[in-house]
CSV table of C-alpha atoms in Angstrom, one decimal:
chain,number,residue,atom,x,y,z
U,1346,MET,CA,-16.6,-24.3,-11.7
U,1347,GLY,CA,-15.6,-20.8,-12.8
U,1348,LEU,CA,-15.2,-19.8,-9.2
U,1349,ALA,CA,-12.3,-22.1,-8.8
U,1350,MET,CA,-10.6,-21.3,-12.0
U,1351,PRO,CA,-6.7,-20.8,-11.7
U,1352,VAL,CA,-5.3,-17.5,-12.0
U,1353,GLU,CA,-4.5,-16.2,-15.4
U,1354,LYS,CA,-1.9,-13.8,-16.7
U,1355,PRO,CA,-3.0,-11.2,-19.1
U,1356,LYS,CA,-1.8,-12.0,-22.8
U,1357,GLN,CA,-1.0,-8.2,-23.5
U,1358,ALA,CA,-0.4,-6.9,-20.0
U,1359,LYS,CA,0.7,-3.4,-21.2
U,1360,GLY,CA,-2.2,-3.1,-23.7
U,1361,THR,CA,-4.6,-4.2,-20.8
U,1362,ALA,CA,-3.1,-1.5,-18.4
U,1363,LEU,CA,-3.3,1.2,-20.9
U,1364,ARG,CA,-6.8,0.3,-21.7
U,1365,LEU,CA,-7.7,0.3,-18.1
U,1366,LEU,CA,-5.9,3.8,-17.6
U,1367,SER,CA,-8.0,5.3,-20.4
U,1368,TYR,CA,-11.1,5.1,-18.2
U,1369,PHE,CA,-9.6,7.6,-15.9
U,1370,ARG,CA,-9.4,10.5,-18.5
U,1371,ALA,CA,-12.8,11.8,-17.3
U,1372,SER,CA,-11.6,11.7,-13.6
U,1373,ALA,CA,-8.2,13.4,-14.1
U,1374,PRO,CA,-9.0,16.2,-12.1
U,1375,LEU,CA,-10.0,14.1,-9.1
U,1376,LEU,CA,-6.9,11.9,-9.5
U,1377,ALA,CA,-4.7,14.9,-9.3
U,1378,LEU,CA,-6.3,15.8,-6.1
U,1379,VAL,CA,-5.7,12.2,-5.1
U,1380,VAL,CA,-2.2,12.3,-5.9
U,1381,ALA,CA,-1.7,15.6,-4.0
U,1382,ALA,CA,-3.6,14.5,-0.8
U,1383,ALA,CA,-1.4,11.3,-0.8
U,1384,VAL,CA,1.9,13.5,-1.0
U,1385,ALA,CA,0.7,15.7,1.5
U,1386,SER,CA,-0.3,12.9,4.0
U,1387,THR,CA,3.0,11.2,3.5
U,1388,VAL,CA,5.2,14.3,3.9
U,1389,PHE,CA,3.3,15.1,7.2
U,1390,SER,CA,3.8,11.6,8.4
U,1391,ILE,CA,7.4,11.6,7.7
U,1392,TRP,CA,8.1,14.9,9.3
U,1393,SER,CA,6.5,14.0,12.6
U,1394,PRO,CA,9.2,11.5,13.7
U,1395,LYS,CA,11.7,14.6,13.2
U,1396,ILE,CA,9.7,16.8,15.5
U,1397,LEU,CA,9.3,14.0,18.0
U,1398,GLY,CA,13.1,13.6,18.0
U,1399,ASP,CA,13.6,17.3,18.5
U,1400,ALA,CA,11.4,16.9,21.3
U,1401,THR,CA,13.3,14.1,23.0
U,1402,THR,CA,16.7,15.9,22.3
U,1403,VAL,CA,15.4,18.9,24.3
U,1404,LEU,CA,14.2,16.7,27.1
U,1405,PHE,CA,17.5,14.7,27.2
U,1406,ASN,CA,19.7,17.9,27.2
U,1407,GLY,CA,17.6,19.5,29.9
U,1408,PHE,CA,17.9,16.4,32.1
U,1409,LEU,CA,21.9,16.4,31.6
U,1410,GLN,CA,22.1,19.9,32.4
U,1411,LYS,CA,19.9,19.3,35.7
U,1412,LEU,CA,22.3,16.2,36.6
U,1413,ARG,CA,25.3,18.5,36.1
U,1414,HIS,CA,23.9,21.4,38.1
U,1415,VAL,CA,24.2,23.8,35.1
U,1416,PRO,CA,23.1,27.3,36.4
U,1417,GLY,CA,19.7,27.9,35.0
U,1418,GLY,CA,19.7,24.5,33.2
U,1419,GLY,CA,16.9,22.3,33.2
U,1420,VAL,CA,14.1,20.9,30.7
U,1421,ASP,CA,12.7,23.7,28.6
U,1422,PHE,CA,9.0,22.6,28.9
U,1423,ALA,CA,7.9,25.6,26.8
U,1424,LYS,CA,9.8,24.4,23.9
U,1425,ILE,CA,8.5,21.0,24.5
U,1426,LEU,CA,5.0,22.2,24.4
U,1427,ASN,CA,5.6,24.2,21.3
U,1428,LEU,CA,6.9,20.9,19.5
U,1429,ALA,CA,4.1,18.8,21.0
U,1430,LEU,CA,1.6,21.1,19.3
U,1431,TRP,CA,3.3,21.1,15.9
U,1432,LEU,CA,3.3,17.2,16.3
U,1433,ALA,CA,-0.3,17.2,17.1
U,1434,GLY,CA,-1.0,19.4,14.1
U,1435,LEU,CA,1.2,17.4,11.8
U,1436,TYR,CA,-0.8,14.0,13.0
U,1437,ILE,CA,-4.3,15.8,12.3
U,1438,PHE,CA,-3.2,17.1,8.9
U,1439,SER,CA,-1.9,13.7,7.8
U,1440,SER,CA,-5.0,12.0,8.9
U,1441,ILE,CA,-7.1,14.5,7.0
U,1442,PHE,CA,-5.3,14.3,3.7
U,1443,SER,CA,-5.4,10.6,4.2
U,1444,TRP,CA,-9.0,10.5,4.6
U,1445,VAL,CA,-9.6,12.8,1.6
U,1446,GLN,CA,-7.3,10.7,-0.4
U,1447,GLN,CA,-9.2,7.4,0.2
U,1448,TYR,CA,-12.5,9.1,0.0
U,1449,LEU,CA,-11.9,10.5,-3.5
U,1450,MET,CA,-10.2,7.6,-4.8
U,1451,ALA,CA,-13.0,5.3,-3.7
U,1452,GLY,CA,-15.3,7.4,-5.8
U,1453,VAL,CA,-13.3,7.4,-8.7
U,1454,ALA,CA,-12.7,3.4,-8.6
U,1455,GLN,CA,-16.6,3.0,-8.1
U,1456,ARG,CA,-17.4,5.2,-11.1
U,1457,THR,CA,-14.9,3.5,-13.3
U,1458,VAL,CA,-16.0,-0.1,-12.3
U,1459,TYR,CA,-19.5,1.1,-12.8
U,1460,THR,CA,-18.6,2.3,-16.4
U,1461,ILE,CA,-16.8,-1.0,-17.2
U,1462,ARG,CA,-19.7,-3.2,-15.8
U,1463,SER,CA,-22.1,-1.3,-18.0
U,1464,GLN,CA,-19.9,-2.0,-21.0
U,1465,VAL,CA,-19.6,-5.5,-20.1
U,1466,MET,CA,-23.5,-5.8,-19.6
U,1467,GLU,CA,-24.2,-4.4,-22.9
U,1468,LYS,CA,-21.5,-6.9,-24.6
U,1469,LEU,CA,-23.3,-9.7,-23.0
U,1470,THR,CA,-26.7,-8.7,-24.1
U,1471,ARG,CA,-25.4,-8.8,-27.6
U,1472,LEU,CA,-23.8,-12.1,-27.5
U,1473,PRO,CA,-25.5,-15.1,-29.2
U,1474,VAL,CA,-27.0,-17.9,-27.1
U,1475,GLN,CA,-24.3,-20.5,-28.4
U,1476,PHE,CA,-21.9,-18.4,-26.1
U,1477,PHE,CA,-23.7,-19.1,-23.1
U,1478,ASP,CA,-24.2,-22.8,-24.1
U,1479,ALA,CA,-20.4,-23.2,-24.5
U,1480,HIS,CA,-19.3,-21.4,-21.2
U,1481,PRO,CA,-20.4,-22.5,-17.9
U,1482,HIS,CA,-22.6,-20.0,-15.9
U,1483,GLY,CA,-20.1,-20.1,-12.9
U,1484,GLU,CA,-17.2,-19.0,-15.2
U,1485,ILE,CA,-19.1,-16.2,-16.6
U,1486,LEU,CA,-20.3,-15.0,-12.9
U,1487,SER,CA,-16.6,-15.4,-12.0
U,1488,ARG,CA,-15.7,-13.0,-14.8
U,1489,PHE,CA,-18.4,-10.6,-14.1
U,1490,VAL,CA,-18.2,-10.5,-10.1
U,1491,ASN,CA,-14.8,-11.6,-9.0
U,1492,ASP,CA,-12.8,-9.8,-11.6
U,1493,PHE,CA,-14.6,-6.4,-11.2
U,1494,ASP,CA,-14.0,-6.7,-7.4
U,1495,ASN,CA,-10.3,-7.4,-7.9
U,1496,ILE,CA,-10.3,-4.4,-10.3
U,1497,SER,CA,-12.2,-2.1,-7.7
U,1498,THR,CA,-9.7,-3.2,-5.2
U,1499,THR,CA,-6.7,-2.5,-7.1
U,1500,LEU,CA,-7.9,0.8,-8.2
U,1501,GLN,CA,-8.6,2.0,-4.7
U,1502,GLN,CA,-5.4,0.7,-3.1
U,1503,SER,CA,-2.7,0.0,-5.4
U,1504,LEU,CA,-2.6,3.4,-7.3
U,1505,THR,CA,-2.5,5.3,-3.9
U,1506,GLN,CA,-0.1,2.7,-2.5
U,1507,LEU,CA,2.3,3.4,-5.3
U,1508,VAL,CA,2.3,7.2,-4.9
U,1509,THR,CA,2.6,6.8,-1.0
U,1510,SER,CA,5.4,4.3,-1.4
U,1511,VAL,CA,7.5,6.4,-3.7
U,1512,VAL,CA,7.1,9.6,-1.7
U,1513,THR,CA,7.9,7.6,1.6
U,1514,PHE,CA,11.0,6.2,0.3
U,1515,VAL,CA,12.3,9.6,-1.1
U,1516,GLY,CA,11.2,11.5,2.1
U,1517,VAL,CA,12.6,9.0,4.4
U,1518,THR,CA,16.0,9.1,2.5
U,1519,VAL,CA,16.1,12.7,2.7
U,1520,MET,CA,15.3,12.7,6.5
U,1521,MET,CA,17.9,10.3,7.1
U,1522,LEU,CA,20.7,12.4,5.1
U,1523,THR,CA,19.7,15.3,7.1
U,1524,ILE,CA,20.0,13.6,10.3
U,1525,SER,CA,23.1,11.4,9.9
U,1526,PRO,CA,24.8,10.9,6.6
U,1527,LEU,CA,26.9,8.0,8.1
U,1528,LEU,CA,24.0,6.1,9.4
U,1529,THR,CA,22.2,6.4,6.1
U,1530,LEU,CA,25.1,5.0,4.5
U,1531,ALA,CA,25.2,2.2,6.7
U,1532,VAL,CA,21.4,1.4,6.1
U,1533,ALA,CA,22.0,1.7,2.5
U,1534,ILE,CA,24.8,-1.0,2.6
U,1535,THR,CA,23.0,-3.3,5.0
U,1536,LEU,CA,19.5,-3.4,3.3
U,1537,PRO,CA,20.6,-5.2,0.1
U,1538,LEU,CA,22.6,-7.7,2.1
U,1539,SER,CA,19.6,-8.6,4.1
U,1540,PHE,CA,17.5,-8.7,1.2
U,1541,PHE,CA,19.7,-11.5,-0.5
U,1542,VAL,CA,20.0,-13.2,3.0
U,1543,THR,CA,16.4,-13.1,3.5
U,1544,ARG,CA,15.7,-14.4,0.0
U,1545,SER,CA,18.2,-17.4,0.2
U,1546,ILE,CA,16.7,-18.5,3.6
U,1547,ALA,CA,13.1,-18.2,2.3
U,1548,ARG,CA,13.8,-20.2,-0.7
U,1549,ARG,CA,15.4,-23.1,1.4
U,1550,SER,CA,12.8,-23.0,4.0
U,1551,GLN,CA,10.1,-23.2,1.6
U,1552,THR,CA,10.9,-26.8,1.0
U,1553,TYR,CA,10.6,-27.5,4.5
U,1554,PHE,CA,7.4,-25.7,4.8
U,1555,LEU,CA,5.7,-27.7,2.1
U,1556,GLN,CA,6.9,-30.9,3.9
U,1557,ARG,CA,5.5,-29.7,7.2
U,1558,GLN,CA,2.0,-28.9,5.5
U,1559,ARG,CA,2.1,-32.4,3.9
U,1560,HIS,CA,3.0,-34.3,7.1
U,1561,LEU,CA,0.4,-32.1,8.9
U,1562,GLY,CA,-2.4,-33.1,6.4
U,1563,ASP,CA,-1.4,-36.8,6.7
U,1564,LEU,CA,-1.5,-36.6,10.5
U,1565,ASN,CA,-4.9,-34.8,10.5
U,1566,GLY,CA,-6.3,-37.5,8.1
U,1567,HIS,CA,-5.2,-40.2,10.4
U,1568,ILE,CA,-6.7,-38.9,13.5
U,1569,GLU,CA,-9.8,-38.1,11.8
C-alpha cells in the first residue's frame, strides 16, 4: 500500500533543506574537496575543445599552405603532437578529478544517510504500539527504504551536478566570448527563442501524446 503512495511535496521545503544541510557540518572539509574536484574536472573538460580547435586550425592552415605551394609551408606535425599531448593530459586530469569527486561524495552521502537512518531507527523504537497499528507496514517501509534511497541519490548526484552545471555554464560562456563574441551573441539570442518554441510545441503535443497512449491501451486491450 505504501509503495504506491503518490509523491508528496514538503510542507516546509526551506526548513527541510536547511535541516538536511545541517547533517553536512561534520563533512565540511570533504565537501570542500568535492567542490574543488568538480570545478577542476569541469574546467579541464571545457578547456579540451579549445586545444582540439587549435590543433584543427594548425592542420587546416598547413594543408592550405601545401595546396598553395607556399615555400616551407605544410602541416606542423610537431605542434600538433604537442597539442595532442596537452589534450591527452587534460582528459586524464579531468577523469581523475571526476573520479575523486564521485568517490568522496559517495562517502559523504552514505555517512549522512547512515546518521539519518540511525536517528529514524531510534525514533521508531520510542514510538508507541498504537502508531504501528494506525499506519500500514508498507507505508512505514516506504518511508524508511524508498525515501532514504532518494536522499542518497540526491546527495550523490544533485549537489555535484549543481556545481558542475554552474561552472560549465560560466566556463563555456567565457570560452565562447574568447573565440567569437559575435557568435556568442547569436547563441544568446537564439537560445531563449528556441526555449519558448520548444515549450509551446511540447505543451500542444502533450495532449496528442495522451490520446495516443489511450488509444494504444484500448487497442492492446482489444487484441488481448
